Amino acid sequence: MEQVEGKLEVFSAILLQQYIRLQTAAAYYRAQKNMVAAKFKLSPDVYAKMCAEPLQTSLLGLQLVYEENAQILTVTPDEEFLQEFENNIMRDVALQYADTYNERYAAFISFAGIV
């Protein structure tokens, strides 16, 4: 995985979707598979722009519930999604991604914990 420097300055719905996907998988493993959902903080306008993107492939297997007043997105993975990351390579990719890109998208979204 390439090293990144600085924060993303230009909005990209696809990159934010990928961030949600891989951060959710990483959180699941960091919680030793004892997680129901991951939470992310993002503004209503960022959420709306992300949802307006016609391509939603990165979000397959994830149920999204957005609380506009709290600006919290709760992401619940389904069993098929979790199965994809049972593979050691996929799990390691998610964990490394979470470490490498944790602050990259901070202008738009941040990981806010697990449920």
Coordinates of C-alpha atoms in Angstrom, one line a residue:
M1 CA 0.0 0.0 0.0
E2 CA 1.4 3.4 -0.9
Q3 CA 2.2 5.9 1.7
V4 CA 0.1 9.0 1.7
E5 CA 0.9 12.4 2.8
G6 CA -1.4 15.2 3.9
K7 CA -5.2 15.2 3.9
L8 CA -7.5 14.8 1.0
E9 CA -8.6 18.3 -0.1
V10 CA -10.9 17.4 -3.0
F11 CA -14.2 15.6 -2.2
S12 CA -14.5 12.1 -3.7
A13 CA -17.6 10.0 -2.9
I14 CA -15.9 6.8 -4.0
L15 CA -12.9 7.3 -1.7
L16 CA -15.2 8.1 1.2
Q17 CA -17.2 4.9 0.5
Q18 CA -14.0 2.9 0.4
Y19 CA -12.9 4.5 3.7
I20 CA -16.2 3.4 5.3
R21 CA -15.9 -0.1 4.0
L22 CA -12.3 -0.8 5.1
Q23 CA -12.6 1.1 8.4
T24 CA -15.7 -1.0 9.2
A25 CA -13.8 -4.2 8.5
A26 CA -10.8 -3.1 10.5
A27 CA -13.0 -2.1 13.4
Y28 CA -14.6 -5.5 13.4
Y29 CA -11.2 -7.2 13.8
R30 CA -9.8 -4.7 16.2
A31 CA -12.9 -5.4 18.4
Q32 CA -12.1 -9.1 18.1
K33 CA -15.3 -9.7 16.1
N34 CA -17.3 -8.3 19.0
M35 CA -18.9 -5.4 17.1
V36 CA -22.4 -4.8 15.8
A37 CA -21.8 -1.6 13.9
A38 CA -19.2 1.1 13.2
K39 CA -19.9 4.8 13.6
F40 CA -18.6 7.7 11.6
K41 CA -18.9 11.4 12.0
L42 CA -19.7 13.4 8.9
S43 CA -21.8 16.5 8.0
P44 CA -25.2 16.2 6.3
D45 CA -23.9 17.8 3.1
V46 CA -21.0 15.3 2.9
Y47 CA -23.4 12.5 3.5
A48 CA -25.8 13.8 0.8
K49 CA -23.0 14.2 -1.7
M50 CA -21.7 10.7 -1.0
C51 CA -25.2 9.2 -1.4
A52 CA -25.7 11.1 -4.7
E53 CA -22.8 9.2 -6.3
P54 CA -24.3 6.7 -8.8
L55 CA -21.7 4.1 -8.0
Q56 CA -22.4 2.5 -4.6
T57 CA -20.4 -0.7 -5.0
S58 CA -18.1 -0.1 -2.0
L59 CA -21.1 0.0 0.3
L60 CA -22.4 -3.5 -0.7
G61 CA -23.1 -5.6 2.4
L62 CA -23.3 -2.5 4.6
Q63 CA -26.5 -1.1 6.1
L64 CA -26.2 2.7 6.6
V65 CA -28.3 4.7 9.0
Y66 CA -27.6 8.4 9.2
E67 CA -28.6 10.6 12.1
E68 CA -28.6 14.1 10.7
N69 CA -28.9 15.9 14.1
A70 CA -26.0 14.0 15.6
Q71 CA -24.1 13.9 12.3
I72 CA -23.4 10.2 12.9
L73 CA -23.5 7.5 10.3
T74 CA -24.0 4.0 11.8
V75 CA -22.7 1.2 9.5
T76 CA -23.8 -2.3 10.1
P77 CA -22.0 -5.1 8.1
D78 CA -24.0 -8.1 7.0
E79 CA -22.7 -11.7 7.2
E80 CA -21.6 -11.8 3.6
F81 CA -19.5 -8.6 4.1
L82 CA -17.8 -10.1 7.2
Q83 CA -17.1 -13.4 5.3
E84 CA -15.2 -11.4 2.7
F85 CA -12.8 -10.3 5.4
E86 CA -12.3 -13.7 6.9
N87 CA -9.6 -14.1 4.3
N88 CA -6.2 -13.2 6.0
I89 CA -5.1 -11.1 3.1
M90 CA -8.4 -9.1 3.0
R91 CA -8.3 -8.7 6.8
D92 CA -4.7 -7.4 6.7
V93 CA -5.5 -5.0 3.9
A94 CA -8.3 -3.5 5.9
L95 CA -6.2 -3.2 9.0
Q96 CA -3.3 -1.6 7.1
Y97 CA -5.6 0.7 5.3
A98 CA -7.2 1.8 8.6
D99 CA -3.7 2.7 9.9
T100 CA -2.5 4.4 6.7
Y101 CA -5.6 6.4 5.9
N102 CA -7.0 7.1 9.3
E103 CA -6.5 10.9 9.1
R104 CA -6.4 11.2 5.3
Y105 CA -10.1 12.1 5.0
A106 CA -10.5 14.0 8.2
A107 CA -11.9 17.1 6.4
F108 CA -14.9 15.0 5.4
I109 CA -15.3 12.0 7.7
S110 CA -13.9 10.4 10.8
F111 CA -14.2 7.1 12.6
A112 CA -16.3 7.6 15.7
G113 CA -16.3 4.2 17.4
I114 CA -18.2 1.0 17.5
V115 CA -21.5 -0.3 18.8

